Amino acid sequence: MNNLLELGYISGLFGVKGWVKIYSHTRPRIGISQYSQFYAKDSAADDSATNNSATDSGIDSGFDNDVGAGSAYQAITFTTIKTSGKNIIGHIAGVNSRESASAYVGKILLIKNSDLPKLENEYYWHELIGLQVINQQGQALGKIVEMMETGANDVMVINSDNGEEILIPYSLSHFVRCVDIKKGIMQVDWELDDNEL
């Protein structure tokens, strides 16, 4: 069983020599070019087993899935991924015509989690989603359900036990005190307002 993470998808064709346009979830968008080996699946395939996607340390939310005999995944290799104007384009090994490339349009591009660069004192978004969040007073705030990019700071979206949504800036230097991925817990410096209790 291999864990896979969605990095983007093939959004269209580019030229007549088998190049494709790629929509990238990575931050920066061209970050997808550091990979060449992908697993592709149809966008219409059953997504019920998927739960994550990528943003930079920054991979934007990805999928955990199985790859093996009888799976819906196809291994593909890009010989080149680069920018062309505002587009990110790629050339798939062995695909040399527009007609051949058209079979890949709409395919979701995934990589193995193990292919991600190891981070020191940083975390990928897909690692944070699902963590239980507690504050320094020991109060359970809820579970991280989403990460949002806002420009100044990334923001954690936390669903509390009473159904309320709590937004906390994701700042390792200000609000986040401790992250324990193995235990599934994050401690934050965040006091609850009376209406959040």
PDB file of C-alpha atoms in Angstrom:
ATOM      1  CA  MET A   1       0.000   0.000   0.000  1.00  0.00           C
ATOM      2  CA  ASN A   2       1.344   3.425  -0.951  1.00  0.00           C
ATOM      3  CA  ASN A   3       0.116   6.745   0.388  1.00  0.00           C
ATOM      4  CA  LEU A   4      -0.429   9.256  -2.383  1.00  0.00           C
ATOM      5  CA  LEU A   5      -0.730  13.016  -2.309  1.00  0.00           C
ATOM      6  CA  GLU A   6      -2.433  15.106  -4.991  1.00  0.00           C
ATOM      7  CA  LEU A   7      -0.180  17.802  -6.465  1.00  0.00           C
ATOM      8  CA  GLY A   8      -2.378  18.970  -9.340  1.00  0.00           C
ATOM      9  CA  TYR A   9      -4.043  17.848 -12.537  1.00  0.00           C
ATOM     10  CA  ILE A  10      -3.650  18.009 -16.302  1.00  0.00           C
ATOM     11  CA  SER A  11      -5.865  20.905 -17.332  1.00  0.00           C
ATOM     12  CA  GLY A  12      -5.478  20.968 -21.108  1.00  0.00           C
ATOM     13  CA  LEU A  13      -3.318  20.595 -24.191  1.00  0.00           C
ATOM     14  CA  PHE A  14      -0.402  22.804 -25.225  1.00  0.00           C
ATOM     15  CA  GLY A  15       0.727  22.821 -28.850  1.00  0.00           C
ATOM     16  CA  VAL A  16       0.770  19.879 -31.225  1.00  0.00           C
ATOM     17  CA  LYS A  17       3.770  17.860 -29.986  1.00  0.00           C
ATOM     18  CA  GLY A  18       2.204  16.140 -26.980  1.00  0.00           C
ATOM     19  CA  TRP A  19       2.667  18.840 -24.328  1.00  0.00           C
ATOM     20  CA  VAL A  20      -0.009  19.351 -21.670  1.00  0.00           C
ATOM     21  CA  LYS A  21      -0.992  22.205 -19.347  1.00  0.00           C
ATOM     22  CA  ILE A  22      -0.713  21.427 -15.639  1.00  0.00           C
ATOM     23  CA  TYR A  23      -2.693  23.015 -12.825  1.00  0.00           C
ATOM     24  CA  SER A  24      -0.453  22.849  -9.750  1.00  0.00           C
ATOM     25  CA  HIS A  25      -1.544  22.909  -6.093  1.00  0.00           C
ATOM     26  CA  THR A  26       2.047  23.462  -4.918  1.00  0.00           C
ATOM     27  CA  ARG A  27       3.279  26.801  -3.593  1.00  0.00           C
ATOM     28  CA  PRO A  28       5.037  28.134  -5.523  1.00  0.00           C
ATOM     29  CA  ARG A  29       3.087  26.646  -8.428  1.00  0.00           C
ATOM     30  CA  ILE A  30       6.258  25.651 -10.289  1.00  0.00           C
ATOM     31  CA  GLY A  31       7.218  23.507  -7.268  1.00  0.00           C
ATOM     32  CA  ILE A  32       5.544  20.610  -9.059  1.00  0.00           C
ATOM     33  CA  SER A  33       8.516  20.602 -11.471  1.00  0.00           C
ATOM     34  CA  GLN A  34      10.788  19.025  -8.843  1.00  0.00           C
ATOM     35  CA  TYR A  35       8.960  15.733  -9.437  1.00  0.00           C
ATOM     36  CA  SER A  36       8.959  13.638 -12.592  1.00  0.00           C
ATOM     37  CA  GLN A  37       7.274  10.381 -11.512  1.00  0.00           C
ATOM     38  CA  PHE A  38       3.520  10.663 -10.895  1.00  0.00           C
ATOM     39  CA  TYR A  39       0.521   8.442 -10.517  1.00  0.00           C
ATOM     40  CA  ALA A  40      -2.438   9.593 -12.582  1.00  0.00           C
ATOM     41  CA  LYS A  41      -6.079   8.826 -12.022  1.00  0.00           C
ATOM     42  CA  ASP A  42      -9.249   9.924 -13.729  1.00  0.00           C
ATOM     43  CA  SER A  43     -10.903  12.900 -12.085  1.00  0.00           C
ATOM     44  CA  ALA A  44     -14.193  11.013 -12.283  1.00  0.00           C
ATOM     45  CA  ALA A  45     -12.736   8.055 -10.336  1.00  0.00           C
ATOM     46  CA  ASP A  46     -14.173   7.304  -6.900  1.00  0.00           C
ATOM     47  CA  ASP A  47     -12.786   9.895  -4.484  1.00  0.00           C
ATOM     48  CA  SER A  48     -14.436   8.431  -1.371  1.00  0.00           C
ATOM     49  CA  ALA A  49     -11.071   7.163  -0.094  1.00  0.00           C
ATOM     50  CA  THR A  50      -9.333  10.480  -0.661  1.00  0.00           C
ATOM     51  CA  ASN A  51      -8.842  13.027   2.082  1.00  0.00           C
ATOM     52  CA  ASN A  52      -5.823  15.307   1.580  1.00  0.00           C
ATOM     53  CA  SER A  53      -4.369  17.676  -1.130  1.00  0.00           C
ATOM     54  CA  ALA A  54      -0.970  19.458  -1.336  1.00  0.00           C
ATOM     55  CA  THR A  55       0.321  23.393  -0.666  1.00  0.00           C
ATOM     56  CA  ASP A  56       4.070  24.101  -0.233  1.00  0.00           C
ATOM     57  CA  SER A  57       5.626  23.295   2.900  1.00  0.00           C
ATOM     58  CA  GLY A  58       3.148  24.242   1.043  1.00  0.00           C
ATOM     59  CA  ILE A  59       1.427  21.372  -0.428  1.00  0.00           C
ATOM     60  CA  ASP A  60      -2.382  22.481  -0.531  1.00  0.00           C
ATOM     61  CA  SER A  61      -4.718  19.717   0.807  1.00  0.00           C
ATOM     62  CA  GLY A  62      -3.784  15.446  -1.050  1.00  0.00           C
ATOM     63  CA  PHE A  63      -5.033  11.959  -1.326  1.00  0.00           C
ATOM     64  CA  ASP A  64      -4.176   8.778   0.561  1.00  0.00           C
ATOM     65  CA  ASN A  65      -4.809   5.819  -1.741  1.00  0.00           C
ATOM     66  CA  ASP A  66      -3.604   2.382  -2.759  1.00  0.00           C
ATOM     67  CA  VAL A  67      -1.576   1.707  -5.902  1.00  0.00           C
ATOM     68  CA  GLY A  68      -1.253  -1.823  -7.147  1.00  0.00           C
ATOM     69  CA  ALA A  69      -2.695  -4.452  -9.421  1.00  0.00           C
ATOM     70  CA  GLY A  70      -6.215  -3.553 -10.431  1.00  0.00           C
ATOM     71  CA  SER A  71      -5.951  -0.004  -9.119  1.00  0.00           C
ATOM     72  CA  ALA A  72      -7.271   3.075 -10.910  1.00  0.00           C
ATOM     73  CA  TYR A  73      -3.771   4.599 -11.028  1.00  0.00           C
ATOM     74  CA  GLN A  74      -1.404   4.817 -13.967  1.00  0.00           C
ATOM     75  CA  ALA A  75       2.305   5.548 -13.467  1.00  0.00           C
ATOM     76  CA  ILE A  76       3.453   8.372 -15.745  1.00  0.00           C
ATOM     77  CA  THR A  77       6.782  10.126 -16.126  1.00  0.00           C
ATOM     78  CA  PHE A  78       7.255  13.711 -17.243  1.00  0.00           C
ATOM     79  CA  THR A  79      10.460  14.348 -19.188  1.00  0.00           C
ATOM     80  CA  THR A  80      10.052  18.101 -18.608  1.00  0.00           C
ATOM     81  CA  ILE A  81       7.860  20.410 -16.525  1.00  0.00           C
ATOM     82  CA  LYS A  82       8.368  24.157 -16.984  1.00  0.00           C
ATOM     83  CA  THR A  83       6.618  27.506 -17.251  1.00  0.00           C
ATOM     84  CA  SER A  84       5.459  28.976 -20.546  1.00  0.00           C
ATOM     85  CA  GLY A  85       4.026  32.439 -20.004  1.00  0.00           C
ATOM     86  CA  LYS A  86       1.424  32.083 -17.256  1.00  0.00           C
ATOM     87  CA  ASN A  87       1.083  28.343 -17.820  1.00  0.00           C
ATOM     88  CA  ILE A  88       2.881  25.373 -16.362  1.00  0.00           C
ATOM     89  CA  ILE A  89       3.391  22.816 -19.093  1.00  0.00           C
ATOM     90  CA  GLY A  90       4.787  19.323 -19.175  1.00  0.00           C
ATOM     91  CA  HIS A  91       5.816  16.625 -21.608  1.00  0.00           C
ATOM     92  CA  ILE A  92       4.886  13.040 -20.743  1.00  0.00           C
ATOM     93  CA  ALA A  93       7.456  10.415 -21.773  1.00  0.00           C
ATOM     94  CA  GLY A  94       6.374   8.635 -24.953  1.00  0.00           C
ATOM     95  CA  VAL A  95       3.570  11.086 -25.758  1.00  0.00           C
ATOM     96  CA  ASN A  96       4.464  12.990 -28.929  1.00  0.00           C
ATOM     97  CA  SER A  97       1.193  14.120 -30.478  1.00  0.00           C
ATOM     98  CA  ARG A  98      -1.726  16.303 -29.469  1.00  0.00           C
ATOM     99  CA  GLU A  99      -4.041  13.356 -30.067  1.00  0.00           C
ATOM    100  CA  SER A 100      -2.081  11.078 -27.692  1.00  0.00           C
ATOM    101  CA  ALA A 101      -1.854  13.825 -25.062  1.00  0.00           C
ATOM    102  CA  SER A 102      -5.631  14.370 -25.119  1.00  0.00           C
ATOM    103  CA  ALA A 103      -6.097  11.045 -23.274  1.00  0.00           C
ATOM    104  CA  TYR A 104      -4.434  12.623 -20.204  1.00  0.00           C
ATOM    105  CA  VAL A 105      -6.546  15.791 -19.942  1.00  0.00           C
ATOM    106  CA  GLY A 106      -8.429  15.823 -16.637  1.00  0.00           C
ATOM    107  CA  LYS A 107      -6.131  13.275 -14.975  1.00  0.00           C
ATOM    108  CA  ILE A 108      -5.245  14.002 -11.353  1.00  0.00           C
ATOM    109  CA  LEU A 109      -1.490  13.926 -10.636  1.00  0.00           C
ATOM    110  CA  LEU A 110      -0.347  12.277  -7.407  1.00  0.00           C
ATOM    111  CA  ILE A 111       3.030  11.429  -5.881  1.00  0.00           C
ATOM    112  CA  LYS A 112       4.052   9.084  -3.097  1.00  0.00           C
ATOM    113  CA  ASN A 113       4.189  10.815   0.295  1.00  0.00           C
ATOM    114  CA  SER A 114       7.684   9.348   0.641  1.00  0.00           C
ATOM    115  CA  ASP A 115       8.803  11.438  -2.372  1.00  0.00           C
ATOM    116  CA  LEU A 116       8.202  14.693  -0.483  1.00  0.00           C
ATOM    117  CA  PRO A 117      11.335  16.439   0.798  1.00  0.00           C
ATOM    118  CA  LYS A 118      11.819  15.940   4.534  1.00  0.00           C
ATOM    119  CA  LEU A 119      11.147  19.117   6.531  1.00  0.00           C
ATOM    120  CA  GLU A 120      12.799  20.136   9.761  1.00  0.00           C
ATOM    121  CA  ASN A 121      10.559  21.999  12.226  1.00  0.00           C
ATOM    122  CA  GLU A 122       7.979  22.564   9.481  1.00  0.00           C
ATOM    123  CA  TYR A 123       4.942  20.579   8.408  1.00  0.00           C
ATOM    124  CA  TYR A 124       3.009  19.909   5.248  1.00  0.00           C
ATOM    125  CA  TRP A 125      -0.632  20.949   5.410  1.00  0.00           C
ATOM    126  CA  HIS A 126      -1.858  17.389   4.888  1.00  0.00           C
ATOM    127  CA  GLU A 127       0.044  16.408   8.068  1.00  0.00           C
ATOM    128  CA  LEU A 128      -1.803  19.057  10.113  1.00  0.00           C
ATOM    129  CA  ILE A 129      -5.340  18.300   8.960  1.00  0.00           C
ATOM    130  CA  GLY A 130      -7.009  16.042  11.521  1.00  0.00           C
ATOM    131  CA  LEU A 131      -4.842  17.069  14.489  1.00  0.00           C
ATOM    132  CA  GLN A 132      -6.614  17.725  17.803  1.00  0.00           C
ATOM    133  CA  VAL A 133      -5.890  21.257  19.019  1.00  0.00           C
ATOM    134  CA  ILE A 134      -5.561  22.188  22.693  1.00  0.00           C
ATOM    135  CA  ASN A 135      -4.574  25.499  24.232  1.00  0.00           C
ATOM    136  CA  GLN A 136      -2.028  26.111  26.985  1.00  0.00           C
ATOM    137  CA  GLN A 137      -4.828  26.056  29.567  1.00  0.00           C
ATOM    138  CA  GLY A 138      -5.589  22.445  28.554  1.00  0.00           C
ATOM    139  CA  GLN A 139      -8.891  23.267  26.837  1.00  0.00           C
ATOM    140  CA  ALA A 140      -9.707  21.180  23.773  1.00  0.00           C
ATOM    141  CA  LEU A 141     -10.427  23.559  20.897  1.00  0.00           C
ATOM    142  CA  GLY A 142     -11.335  20.956  18.293  1.00  0.00           C
ATOM    143  CA  LYS A 143      -9.874  19.358  15.187  1.00  0.00           C
ATOM    144  CA  ILE A 144      -8.102  21.013  12.241  1.00  0.00           C
ATOM    145  CA  VAL A 145     -10.324  20.463   9.209  1.00  0.00           C
ATOM    146  CA  GLU A 146      -8.754  22.840   6.712  1.00  0.00           C
ATOM    147  CA  MET A 147      -5.795  25.119   6.080  1.00  0.00           C
ATOM    148  CA  MET A 148      -6.327  28.433   4.281  1.00  0.00           C
ATOM    149  CA  GLU A 149      -3.818  30.639   2.518  1.00  0.00           C
ATOM    150  CA  THR A 150      -4.601  34.298   3.278  1.00  0.00           C
ATOM    151  CA  GLY A 151      -1.461  36.147   2.227  1.00  0.00           C
ATOM    152  CA  ALA A 152      -0.055  37.386   5.538  1.00  0.00           C
ATOM    153  CA  ASN A 153      -0.411  34.109   7.469  1.00  0.00           C
ATOM    154  CA  ASP A 154      -1.827  30.722   6.707  1.00  0.00           C
ATOM    155  CA  VAL A 155      -4.899  30.049   8.846  1.00  0.00           C
ATOM    156  CA  MET A 156      -6.034  26.844  10.552  1.00  0.00           C
ATOM    157  CA  VAL A 157      -9.773  26.138  10.415  1.00  0.00           C
ATOM    158  CA  ILE A 158     -10.731  24.231  13.563  1.00  0.00           C
ATOM    159  CA  ASN A 159     -14.118  22.601  14.145  1.00  0.00           C
ATOM    160  CA  SER A 160     -14.956  22.606  17.843  1.00  0.00           C
ATOM    161  CA  ASP A 161     -16.979  19.917  19.613  1.00  0.00           C
ATOM    162  CA  ASN A 162     -19.991  22.272  19.709  1.00  0.00           C
ATOM    163  CA  GLY A 163     -19.863  22.776  15.935  1.00  0.00           C
ATOM    164  CA  GLU A 164     -18.316  26.239  16.033  1.00  0.00           C
ATOM    165  CA  GLU A 165     -15.533  27.167  13.642  1.00  0.00           C
ATOM    166  CA  ILE A 166     -12.381  28.680  15.154  1.00  0.00           C
ATOM    167  CA  LEU A 167      -9.802  30.397  12.937  1.00  0.00           C
ATOM    168  CA  ILE A 168      -6.240  30.592  14.271  1.00  0.00           C
ATOM    169  CA  PRO A 169      -3.247  31.939  12.336  1.00  0.00           C
ATOM    170  CA  TYR A 170      -0.726  29.190  11.633  1.00  0.00           C
ATOM    171  CA  SER A 171       2.399  30.823  13.025  1.00  0.00           C
ATOM    172  CA  LEU A 172       5.060  28.639  14.608  1.00  0.00           C
ATOM    173  CA  SER A 173       6.656  31.720  16.152  1.00  0.00           C
ATOM    174  CA  HIS A 174       3.489  33.210  17.695  1.00  0.00           C
ATOM    175  CA  PHE A 175       0.544  30.861  18.203  1.00  0.00           C
ATOM    176  CA  VAL A 176       1.664  27.265  17.629  1.00  0.00           C
ATOM    177  CA  ARG A 177       3.607  25.985  20.646  1.00  0.00           C
ATOM    178  CA  CYS A 178       3.944  22.264  19.985  1.00  0.00           C
ATOM    179  CA  VAL A 179       3.077  19.857  17.168  1.00  0.00           C
ATOM    180  CA  ASP A 180       3.135  16.108  17.773  1.00  0.00           C
ATOM    181  CA  ILE A 181       2.148  14.376  14.548  1.00  0.00           C
ATOM    182  CA  LYS A 182       2.520  10.877  16.073  1.00  0.00           C
ATOM    183  CA  LYS A 183       0.127  11.687  18.942  1.00  0.00           C
ATOM    184  CA  GLY A 184      -2.158  13.732  16.663  1.00  0.00           C
ATOM    185  CA  ILE A 185      -2.011  16.847  18.872  1.00  0.00           C
ATOM    186  CA  MET A 186      -1.158  20.512  18.438  1.00  0.00           C
ATOM    187  CA  GLN A 187      -0.843  22.927  21.373  1.00  0.00           C
ATOM    188  CA  VAL A 188      -1.535  26.601  20.704  1.00  0.00           C
ATOM    189  CA  ASP A 189      -1.324  29.867  22.615  1.00  0.00           C
ATOM    190  CA  TRP A 190      -4.984  30.800  22.146  1.00  0.00           C
ATOM    191  CA  GLU A 191      -7.546  31.655  24.787  1.00  0.00           C
ATOM    192  CA  LEU A 192     -11.185  30.983  24.050  1.00  0.00           C
ATOM    193  CA  ASP A 193     -13.661  33.853  24.038  1.00  0.00           C
ATOM    194  CA  ASP A 194     -16.808  33.419  26.133  1.00  0.00           C
ATOM    195  CA  ASN A 195     -18.835  32.715  22.971  1.00  0.00           C
ATOM    196  CA  GLU A 196     -16.372  29.949  21.965  1.00  0.00           C
ATOM    197  CA  LEU A 197     -16.703  28.033  25.260  1.00  0.00           C
TER     198      LEU A 197
END
